[in-house]
Coordinates of C-alpha atoms in Angstrom, one line a residue:
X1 CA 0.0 0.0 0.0
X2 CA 1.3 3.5 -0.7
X3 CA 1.8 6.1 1.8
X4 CA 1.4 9.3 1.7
X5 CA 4.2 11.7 2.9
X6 CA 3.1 15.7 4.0
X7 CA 5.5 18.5 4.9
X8 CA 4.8 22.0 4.6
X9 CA 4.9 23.6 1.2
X10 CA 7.9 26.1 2.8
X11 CA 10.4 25.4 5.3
X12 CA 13.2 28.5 6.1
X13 CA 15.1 26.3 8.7
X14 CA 18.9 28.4 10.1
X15 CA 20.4 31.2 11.3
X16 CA 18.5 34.5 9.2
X17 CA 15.2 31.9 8.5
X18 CA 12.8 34.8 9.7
X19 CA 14.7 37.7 7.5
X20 CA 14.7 35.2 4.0
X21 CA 11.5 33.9 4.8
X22 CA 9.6 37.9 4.8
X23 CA 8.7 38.1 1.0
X24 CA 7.3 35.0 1.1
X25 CA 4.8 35.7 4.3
X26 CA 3.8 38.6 2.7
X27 CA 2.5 36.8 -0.1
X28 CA 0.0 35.1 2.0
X29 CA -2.2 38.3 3.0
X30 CA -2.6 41.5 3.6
X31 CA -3.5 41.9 7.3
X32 CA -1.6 39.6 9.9
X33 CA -3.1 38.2 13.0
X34 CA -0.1 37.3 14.9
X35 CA -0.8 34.6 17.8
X36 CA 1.6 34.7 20.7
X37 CA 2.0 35.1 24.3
X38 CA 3.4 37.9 26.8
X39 CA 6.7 36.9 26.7
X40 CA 7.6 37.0 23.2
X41 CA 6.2 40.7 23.6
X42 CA 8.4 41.1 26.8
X43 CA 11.3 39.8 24.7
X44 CA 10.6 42.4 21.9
X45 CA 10.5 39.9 19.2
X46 CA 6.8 40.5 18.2
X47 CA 7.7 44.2 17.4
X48 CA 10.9 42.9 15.5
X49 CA 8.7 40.8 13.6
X50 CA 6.1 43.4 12.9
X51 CA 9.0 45.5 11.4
X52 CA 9.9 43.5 8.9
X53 CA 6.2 42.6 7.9
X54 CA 6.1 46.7 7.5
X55 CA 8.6 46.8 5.7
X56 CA 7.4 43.9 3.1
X57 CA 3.9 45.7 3.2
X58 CA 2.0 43.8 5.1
X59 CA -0.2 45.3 8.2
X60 CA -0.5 43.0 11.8
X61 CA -2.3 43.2 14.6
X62 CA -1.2 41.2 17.5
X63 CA -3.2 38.7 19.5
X64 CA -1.6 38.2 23.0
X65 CA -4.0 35.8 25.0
X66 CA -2.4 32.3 24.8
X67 CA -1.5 31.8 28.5
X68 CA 0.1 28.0 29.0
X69 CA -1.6 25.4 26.5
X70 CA -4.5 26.5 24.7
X71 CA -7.9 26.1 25.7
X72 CA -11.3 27.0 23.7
X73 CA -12.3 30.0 25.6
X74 CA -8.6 31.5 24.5
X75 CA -9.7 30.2 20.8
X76 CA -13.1 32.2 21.2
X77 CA -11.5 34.7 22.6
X78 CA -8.7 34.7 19.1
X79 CA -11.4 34.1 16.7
X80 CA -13.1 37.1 17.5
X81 CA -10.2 39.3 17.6
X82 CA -9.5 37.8 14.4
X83 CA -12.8 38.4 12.9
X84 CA -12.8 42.1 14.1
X85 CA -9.9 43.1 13.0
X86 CA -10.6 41.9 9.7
X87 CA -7.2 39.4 9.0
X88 CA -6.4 37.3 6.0
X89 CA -4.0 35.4 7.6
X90 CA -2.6 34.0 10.8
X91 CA 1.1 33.6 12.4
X92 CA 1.7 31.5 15.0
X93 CA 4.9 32.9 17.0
X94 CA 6.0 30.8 20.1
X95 CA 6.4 27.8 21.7
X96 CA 3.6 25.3 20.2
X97 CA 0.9 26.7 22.3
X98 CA 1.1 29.9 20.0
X99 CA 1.1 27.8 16.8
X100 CA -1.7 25.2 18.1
X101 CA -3.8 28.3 18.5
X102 CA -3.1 30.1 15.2
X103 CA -4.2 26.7 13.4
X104 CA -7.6 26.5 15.9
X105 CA -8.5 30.3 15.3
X106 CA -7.9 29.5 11.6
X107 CA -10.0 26.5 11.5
X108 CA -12.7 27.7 14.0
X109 CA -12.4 30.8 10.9
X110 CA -14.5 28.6 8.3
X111 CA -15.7 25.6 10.5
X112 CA -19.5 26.4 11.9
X113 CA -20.3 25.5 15.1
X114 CA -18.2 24.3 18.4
X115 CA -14.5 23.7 18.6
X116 CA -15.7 20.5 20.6
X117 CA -17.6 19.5 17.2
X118 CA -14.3 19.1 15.2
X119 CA -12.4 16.5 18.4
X120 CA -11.1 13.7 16.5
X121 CA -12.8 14.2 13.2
X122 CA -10.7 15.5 10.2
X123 CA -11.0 18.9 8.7
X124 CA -11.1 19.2 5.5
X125 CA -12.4 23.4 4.7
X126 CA -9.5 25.2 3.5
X127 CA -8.4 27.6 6.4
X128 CA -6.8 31.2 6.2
X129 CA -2.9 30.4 5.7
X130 CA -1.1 29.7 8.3
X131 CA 2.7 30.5 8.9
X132 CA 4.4 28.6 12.3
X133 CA 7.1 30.8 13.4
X134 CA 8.5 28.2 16.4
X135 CA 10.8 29.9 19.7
X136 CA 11.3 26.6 21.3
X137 CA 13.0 23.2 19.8
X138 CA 10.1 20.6 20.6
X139 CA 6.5 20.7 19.6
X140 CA 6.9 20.3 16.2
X141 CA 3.8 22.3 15.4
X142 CA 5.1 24.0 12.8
X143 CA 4.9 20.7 10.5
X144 CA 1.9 18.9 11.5
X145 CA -1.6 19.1 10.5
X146 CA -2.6 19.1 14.1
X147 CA -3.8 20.8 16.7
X148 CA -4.4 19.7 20.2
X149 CA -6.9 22.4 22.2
X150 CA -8.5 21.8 25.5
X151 CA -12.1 21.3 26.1
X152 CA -12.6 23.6 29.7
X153 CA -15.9 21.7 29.8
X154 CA -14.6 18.2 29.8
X155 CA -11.1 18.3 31.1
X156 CA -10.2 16.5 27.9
X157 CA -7.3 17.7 25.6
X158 CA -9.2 18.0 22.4
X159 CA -7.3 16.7 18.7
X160 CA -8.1 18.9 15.8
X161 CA -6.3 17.1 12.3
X162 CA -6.6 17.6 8.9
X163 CA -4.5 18.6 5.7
X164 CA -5.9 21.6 5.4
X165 CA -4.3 22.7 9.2
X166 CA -0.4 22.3 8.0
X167 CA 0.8 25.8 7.7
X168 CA 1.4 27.0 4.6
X169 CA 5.3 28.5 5.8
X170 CA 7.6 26.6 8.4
X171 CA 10.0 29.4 9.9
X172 CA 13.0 27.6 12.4
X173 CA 15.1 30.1 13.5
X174 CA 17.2 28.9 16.1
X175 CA 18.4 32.0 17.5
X176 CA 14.8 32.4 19.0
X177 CA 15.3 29.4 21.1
X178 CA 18.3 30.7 22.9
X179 CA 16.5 32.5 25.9
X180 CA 14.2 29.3 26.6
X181 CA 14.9 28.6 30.1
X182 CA 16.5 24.8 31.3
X183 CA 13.2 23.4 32.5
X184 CA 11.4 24.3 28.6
X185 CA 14.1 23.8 27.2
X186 CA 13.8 20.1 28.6
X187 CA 10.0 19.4 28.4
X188 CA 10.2 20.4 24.5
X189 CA 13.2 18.6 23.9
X190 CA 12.0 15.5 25.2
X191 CA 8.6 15.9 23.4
X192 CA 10.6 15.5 20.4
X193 CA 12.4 12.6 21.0
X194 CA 9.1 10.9 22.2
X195 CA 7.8 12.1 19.0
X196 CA 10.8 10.8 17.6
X197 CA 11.0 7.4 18.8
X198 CA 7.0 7.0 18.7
X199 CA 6.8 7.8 14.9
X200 CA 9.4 4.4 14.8
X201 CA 7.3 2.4 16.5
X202 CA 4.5 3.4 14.7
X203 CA 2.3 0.9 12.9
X204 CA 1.9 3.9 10.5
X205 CA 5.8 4.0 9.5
X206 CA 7.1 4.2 6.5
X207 CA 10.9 4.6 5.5
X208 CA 10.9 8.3 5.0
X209 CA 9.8 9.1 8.8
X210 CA 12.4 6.4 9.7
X211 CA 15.2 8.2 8.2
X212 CA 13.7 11.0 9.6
X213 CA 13.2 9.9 13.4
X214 CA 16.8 8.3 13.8
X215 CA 18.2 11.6 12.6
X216 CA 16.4 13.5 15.3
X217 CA 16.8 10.3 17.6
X218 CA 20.6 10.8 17.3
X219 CA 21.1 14.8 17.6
X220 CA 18.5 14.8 20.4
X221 CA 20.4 12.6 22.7
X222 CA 23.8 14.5 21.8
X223 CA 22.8 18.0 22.0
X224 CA 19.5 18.1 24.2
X225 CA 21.8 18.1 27.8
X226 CA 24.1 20.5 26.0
X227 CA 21.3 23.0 25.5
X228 CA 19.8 22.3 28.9
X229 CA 22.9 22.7 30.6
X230 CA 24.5 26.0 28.7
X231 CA 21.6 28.1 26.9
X232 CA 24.0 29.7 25.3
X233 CA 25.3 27.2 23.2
X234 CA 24.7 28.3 19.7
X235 CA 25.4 24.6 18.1
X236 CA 23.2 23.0 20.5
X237 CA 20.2 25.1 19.5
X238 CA 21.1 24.8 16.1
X239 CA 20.6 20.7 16.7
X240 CA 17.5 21.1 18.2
X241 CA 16.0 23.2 16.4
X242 CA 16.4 20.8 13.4
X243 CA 15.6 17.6 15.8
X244 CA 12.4 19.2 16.8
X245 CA 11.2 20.0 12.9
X246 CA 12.4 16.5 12.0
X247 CA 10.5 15.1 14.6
X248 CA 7.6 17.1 13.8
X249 CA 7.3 15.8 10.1
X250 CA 7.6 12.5 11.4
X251 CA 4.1 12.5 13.7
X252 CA 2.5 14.3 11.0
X253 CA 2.9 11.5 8.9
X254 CA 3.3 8.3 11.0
X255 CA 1.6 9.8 14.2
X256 CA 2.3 8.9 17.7
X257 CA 1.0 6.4 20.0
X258 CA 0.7 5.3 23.3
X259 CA 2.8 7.7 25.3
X260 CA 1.1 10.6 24.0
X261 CA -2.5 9.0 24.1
X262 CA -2.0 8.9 27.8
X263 CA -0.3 11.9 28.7
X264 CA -2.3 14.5 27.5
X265 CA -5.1 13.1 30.3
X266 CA -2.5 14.0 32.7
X267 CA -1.7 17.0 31.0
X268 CA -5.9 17.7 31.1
X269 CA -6.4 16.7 34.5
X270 CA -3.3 17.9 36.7
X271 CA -1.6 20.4 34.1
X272 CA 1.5 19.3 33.5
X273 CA 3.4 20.9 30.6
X274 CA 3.2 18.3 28.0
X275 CA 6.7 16.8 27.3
X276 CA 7.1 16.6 30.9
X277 CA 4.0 14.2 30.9
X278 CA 5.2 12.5 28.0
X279 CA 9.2 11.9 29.4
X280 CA 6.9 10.7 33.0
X281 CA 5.7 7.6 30.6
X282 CA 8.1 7.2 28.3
X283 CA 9.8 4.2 30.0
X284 CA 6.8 2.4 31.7
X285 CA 4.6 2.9 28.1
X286 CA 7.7 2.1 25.7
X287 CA 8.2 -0.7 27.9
X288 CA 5.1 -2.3 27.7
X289 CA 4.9 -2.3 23.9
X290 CA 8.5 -3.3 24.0
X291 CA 7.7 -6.8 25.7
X292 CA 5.9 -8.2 22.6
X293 CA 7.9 -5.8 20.0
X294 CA 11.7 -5.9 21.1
X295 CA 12.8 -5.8 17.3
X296 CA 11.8 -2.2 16.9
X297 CA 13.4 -0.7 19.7
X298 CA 16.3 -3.1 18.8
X299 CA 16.5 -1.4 14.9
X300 CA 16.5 1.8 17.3
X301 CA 19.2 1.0 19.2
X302 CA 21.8 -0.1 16.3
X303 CA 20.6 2.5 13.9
X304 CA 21.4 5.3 16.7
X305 CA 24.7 3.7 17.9
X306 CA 23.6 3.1 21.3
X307 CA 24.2 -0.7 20.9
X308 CA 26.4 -2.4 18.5
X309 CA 25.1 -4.4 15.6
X310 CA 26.5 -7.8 17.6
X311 CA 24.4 -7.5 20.5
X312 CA 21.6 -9.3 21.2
X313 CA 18.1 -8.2 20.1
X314 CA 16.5 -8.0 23.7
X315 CA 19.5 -6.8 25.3
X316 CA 19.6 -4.3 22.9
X317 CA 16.5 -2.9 23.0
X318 CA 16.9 -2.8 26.8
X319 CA 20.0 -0.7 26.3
X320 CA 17.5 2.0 24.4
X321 CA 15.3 2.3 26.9
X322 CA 17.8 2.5 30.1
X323 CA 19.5 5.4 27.3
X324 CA 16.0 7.4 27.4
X325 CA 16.0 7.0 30.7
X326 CA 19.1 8.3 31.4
X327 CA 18.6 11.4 29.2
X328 CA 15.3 11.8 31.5
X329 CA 17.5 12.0 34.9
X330 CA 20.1 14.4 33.2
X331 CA 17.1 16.7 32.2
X332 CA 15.5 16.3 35.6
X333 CA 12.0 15.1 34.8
X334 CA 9.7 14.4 37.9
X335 CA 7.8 11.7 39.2
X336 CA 4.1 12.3 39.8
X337 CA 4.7 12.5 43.4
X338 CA 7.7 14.8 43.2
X339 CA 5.6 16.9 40.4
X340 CA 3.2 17.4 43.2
X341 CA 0.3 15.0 42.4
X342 CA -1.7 13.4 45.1
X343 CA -1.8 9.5 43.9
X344 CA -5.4 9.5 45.9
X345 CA -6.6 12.7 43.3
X346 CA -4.7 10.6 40.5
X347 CA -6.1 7.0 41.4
X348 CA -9.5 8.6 41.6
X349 CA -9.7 9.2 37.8
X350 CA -7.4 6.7 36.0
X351 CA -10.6 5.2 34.6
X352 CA -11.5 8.2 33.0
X353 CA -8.0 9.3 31.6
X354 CA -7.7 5.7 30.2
X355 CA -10.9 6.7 28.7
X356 CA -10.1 9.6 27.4
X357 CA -6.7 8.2 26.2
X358 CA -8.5 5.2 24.5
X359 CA -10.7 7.9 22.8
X360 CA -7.5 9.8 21.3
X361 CA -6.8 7.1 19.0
X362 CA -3.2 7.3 19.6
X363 CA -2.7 4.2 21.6
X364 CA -4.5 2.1 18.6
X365 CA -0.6 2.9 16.3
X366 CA 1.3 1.3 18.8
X367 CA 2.1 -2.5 17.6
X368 CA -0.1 -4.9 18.9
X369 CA -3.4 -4.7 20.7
X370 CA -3.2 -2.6 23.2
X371 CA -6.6 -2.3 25.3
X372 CA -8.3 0.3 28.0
X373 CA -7.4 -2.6 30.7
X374 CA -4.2 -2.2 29.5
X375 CA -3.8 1.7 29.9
X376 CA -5.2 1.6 33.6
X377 CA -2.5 -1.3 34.3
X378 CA 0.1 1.7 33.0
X379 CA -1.4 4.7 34.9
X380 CA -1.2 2.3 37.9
X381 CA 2.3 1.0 37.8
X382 CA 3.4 5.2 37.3
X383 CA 3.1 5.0 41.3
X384 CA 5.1 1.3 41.7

């Protein structure tokens, strides 16, 4: 069976990406809505950015109100702005909340109805373009053709997807990355490389994100302690800038599975920043599918250079895993206790984020059959 292989039409990835990349935003509208948050504003790279819009003749207005991961009173709340201010176009300019928002507020744009209408169905009305300008080296928003929003309502994460919500320009700069502090710096970097190494494991896999995961796979454990540990390290940031896009095209072709199925429940429920949820899995979830599927994390571990090609296939893909785990201590990721979680609050609803993890449909691309009973067993054993 073929597969179908997306990235987005433009991708200005380097050092100057913003400057080269100015012509071609300007060709997408006349009247910016950029999405962002206060810090970029603090950091004065919203008015930097408006400058060279001006001076490619195009107008922008500036939409502030994404505070932590979105939600779909700040997407109301966007579209409205949006609407009133009479845009043709939307940048998202930040860490992935930004960009998850710009995509919502453009979908939400030419969609009728309810944000919570569109969870888990695909969208398929053209939207307003879209250009992801990313400041941190994670997410991977700016190539995928989701966006996850939450439902206030529900305490679920909601998943918006469809072709029509992969932004139209890709701008990775790394030099925007550089004041990220450690502790982002870590939870995006390590929601790359479980985007990385999920995409691999995929049942939805396919050679090209292969080449593409074990690429970001191998710069992510290099450089991701370098960045956390010096900020200032220009070659670091580089690295992950280009793991994090690398990653990104990977899920939005082979998608993830069942780390990210069950963290964004914890993420819903207790708000913790999202690769921090996902490295808090990563070796009890990668584990379990590793019992029946050794051979994938095995490919992993000889195609990276963590294990040479002579070793045997279980002890290698043991060697993987105790190698993400080690990259999880280095970057200082929490247990749920130590995060500040009462296991009594978490016990209380780990039928309902197994639920709601079931529901995301990510579990269901992990290899082998992977059930609701099974999720609860995982959710449990987080406290072992």
């Amino acid at each position: 069976m073929a597969s179908k292989f997306m990235i987005p039409p433009s991708v200005y990835l380097g050092e100057n990406a913003l400057e080269e990349a100015v012509p071609e935003i300007c060709s997408m509208g006349r009247r910016a809505c950029i999405v962002t948050g206060k810090s970029m504003l603090a950091q004065g790279h919203v008015q930097h950015l408006i400058r060279l819009l001006k001076e490619g003749d195009m107008d922008a207005v500036v939409f502030s109100g994404i505070t932590g991961e979105p939600d779909d009173r700040m997407i109301y709340e966007g579209l409205t702005f949006y609407r009133e201010e009479k845009c043709d176009c939307l940048i998202g300019f930040g860490g992935g909340s930004p960009m998850d928002a710009a995509k919502a507020i453009g979908a939400m744009a030419v969609n009728p109805g309810m944000i919570s209408d569109y969870n888990g169905k695909v969208m398929n009305i053209k939207t307003p373009p879209v250009i992801a300008i990313p400041t941190t080296a994670g997410t991977g928003s700016e190539a995928t053709k989701f966006t996850v929003i939450s439902d206030t309502d529900k305490g679920i994460k909601m998943l918006l997807k469809g072709d029509v919500l992969l932004p139209a320009i890709a701008v990775v700069d790394p030099s925007f990355t550089v004041e990220t502090p450690p502790q982002v710096t870590a939870a995006t970097g390590l929601d790359a490389l479980t985007h990385a190494v999920e995409s691999y494991i995929s049942i939805k896999a396919m050679p090209l994100t292969d080449a593409y995961a074990i690429s970001a796979i191998k710069r992510i454990l290099k450089w991701l302690p370098e960045a956390f540990q010096d900020s200032g390290n220009k070659k670091a940031r580089e690295e992950m800038a280009a793991a994090a896009l690398e990653a990104g095209i990977c899920i939005n072709n082979s998608s993830v599975t069942l780390v990210h199925g069950m963290s964004r429940p914890i993420g819903a429920l207790f708000h913790v920043p999202h690769g921090i949820s996902n490295a808090m899995l990563l070796n009890k979830c990668l584990g379990f599918v590793k019992k029946g599927y050794p051979e994938k994390f095995a490919r992993l571990s000889y195609e990276t250079g963590i294990a040479p090609l002579n070793m045997e296939e279980e002890a290698a893909a043991d060697v993987f895993l105790i190698k993400l785990e080690e990259i999880c201590k280095i970057c200082k990721v929490p247990d749920l206790r130590s995060y500040g979680i009462d296991e009594v609050d978490f016990y209380r609803v780990i039928d309902k984020m197994a639920e709601d993890a079931w529901d995301s449909g990510s579990p269901s691309n992990a290899p082998g059959n992977i059930s609701v009973s099974d999720i609860k067993e995982i959710y449990e054993s987080l406290w072992i």
